[in-house]
XYZ file of C-alpha atoms in Angstrom:
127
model
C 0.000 0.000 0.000
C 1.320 3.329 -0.701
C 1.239 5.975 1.750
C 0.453 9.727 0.961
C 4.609 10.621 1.752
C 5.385 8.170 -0.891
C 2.898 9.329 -3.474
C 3.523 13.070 -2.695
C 7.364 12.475 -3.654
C 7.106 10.625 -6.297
C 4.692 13.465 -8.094
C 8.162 15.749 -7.172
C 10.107 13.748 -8.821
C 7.681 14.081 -12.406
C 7.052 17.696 -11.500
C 9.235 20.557 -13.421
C 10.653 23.369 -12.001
C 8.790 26.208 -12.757
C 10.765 28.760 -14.581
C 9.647 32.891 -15.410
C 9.734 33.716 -18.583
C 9.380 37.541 -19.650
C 7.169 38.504 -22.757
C 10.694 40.582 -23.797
C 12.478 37.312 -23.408
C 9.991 35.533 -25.598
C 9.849 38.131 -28.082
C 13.314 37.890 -28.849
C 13.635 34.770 -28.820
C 10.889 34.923 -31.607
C 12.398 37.713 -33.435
C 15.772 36.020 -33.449
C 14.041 32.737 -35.124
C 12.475 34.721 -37.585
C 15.208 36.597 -38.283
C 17.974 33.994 -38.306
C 16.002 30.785 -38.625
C 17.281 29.767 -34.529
C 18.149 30.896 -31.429
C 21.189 29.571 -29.316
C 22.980 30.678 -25.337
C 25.139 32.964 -27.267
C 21.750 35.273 -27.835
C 20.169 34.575 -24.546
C 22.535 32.934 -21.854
C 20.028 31.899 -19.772
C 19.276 28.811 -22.032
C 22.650 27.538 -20.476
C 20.441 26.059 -18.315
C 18.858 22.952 -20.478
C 15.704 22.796 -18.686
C 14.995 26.904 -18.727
C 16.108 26.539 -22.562
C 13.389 23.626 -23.562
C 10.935 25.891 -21.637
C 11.528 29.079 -23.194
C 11.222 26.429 -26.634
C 7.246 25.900 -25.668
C 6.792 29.676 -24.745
C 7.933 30.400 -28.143
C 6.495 27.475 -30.162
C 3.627 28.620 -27.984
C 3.675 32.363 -29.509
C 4.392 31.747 -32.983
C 1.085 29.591 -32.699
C -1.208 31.874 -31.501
C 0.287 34.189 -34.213
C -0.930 31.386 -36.643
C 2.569 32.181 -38.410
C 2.846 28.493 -39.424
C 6.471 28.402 -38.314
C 7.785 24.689 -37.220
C 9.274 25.447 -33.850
C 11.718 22.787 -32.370
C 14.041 22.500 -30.157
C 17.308 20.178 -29.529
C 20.005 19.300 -27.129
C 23.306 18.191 -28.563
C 26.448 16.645 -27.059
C 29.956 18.024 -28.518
C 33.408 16.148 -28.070
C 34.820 17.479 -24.395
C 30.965 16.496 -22.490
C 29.358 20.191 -23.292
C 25.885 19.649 -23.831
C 23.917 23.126 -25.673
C 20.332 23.913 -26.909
C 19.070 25.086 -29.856
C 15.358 26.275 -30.745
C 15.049 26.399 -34.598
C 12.403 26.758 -37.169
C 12.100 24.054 -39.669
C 11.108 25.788 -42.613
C 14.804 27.791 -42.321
C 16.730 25.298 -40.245
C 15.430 22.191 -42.464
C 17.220 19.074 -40.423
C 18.819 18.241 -37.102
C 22.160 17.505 -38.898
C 21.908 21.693 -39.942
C 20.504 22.621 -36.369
C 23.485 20.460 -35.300
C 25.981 22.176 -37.455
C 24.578 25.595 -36.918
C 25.098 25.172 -33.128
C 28.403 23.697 -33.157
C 29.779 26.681 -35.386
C 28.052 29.640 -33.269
C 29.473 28.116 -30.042
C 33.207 27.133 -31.645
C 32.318 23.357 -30.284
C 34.131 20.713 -32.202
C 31.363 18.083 -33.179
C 31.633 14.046 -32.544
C 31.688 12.369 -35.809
C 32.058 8.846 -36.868
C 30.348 5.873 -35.203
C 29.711 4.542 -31.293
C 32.479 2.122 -32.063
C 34.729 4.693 -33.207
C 34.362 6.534 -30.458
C 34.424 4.302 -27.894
C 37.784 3.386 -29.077
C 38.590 6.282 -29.157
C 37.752 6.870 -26.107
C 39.900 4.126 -24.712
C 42.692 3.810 -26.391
């Protein structure tokens, strides 16, 4: 049987943290995607923070929605060789894969990207 401690953690654990989000910070977020097809930490550094970043993602798929401006809002995490892991929100219509959202990350932050395959990495890795 559960008891009410047990079942009032566990909806903790599934809860997110709630984050603010200003109607500035949204906007340019938006204006940035329209402008530039994607928006990274180098134009807002709060999206250092992966779970802030996939937040401010729904805010802005979220705007561009009730805008009915048809954009294809999505947003990625991606790991680069040395364990940093970065965001990107892109439009789809500008931004047309994850390989390019990938890409387009990698050279706005100057990370180097892993290429090749698991095993080539792993050995890599340990040799």
């Amino acid at each position: 049987m559960a008891t009410k401690s047990a079942d009032k953690d566990k909806k903790a654990e599934t809860t997110k943290p709630a984050f603010e989000y200003t109607d500035e910070m949204i906007q340019k977020a938006a204006d940035l995607i329209a402008k530039q097809g994607y928006v990274t930490r180098k134009d807002i550094p709060e999206m250092k923070n992966l779970d802030w970043a996939y937040g401010l993602g729904e805010k802005v798929d979220k705007y561009f929605n009730d805008k009915n401006a048809g954009r294809y809002i999505y947003h990625e995490d991606f790991d680069f060789a040395g364990g940093d892991i970065a965001d990107i929100i892109f439009d789809m219509d500008q931004v047309k894969t994850r390989n390019d959202a990938l890409q387009k990350l990698g050279e706005v932050l100057g990370e180097k990207i892993i290429t090749g395959s698991l095993d080539e990495i792993e050995h890599d890795i340990t040799n």
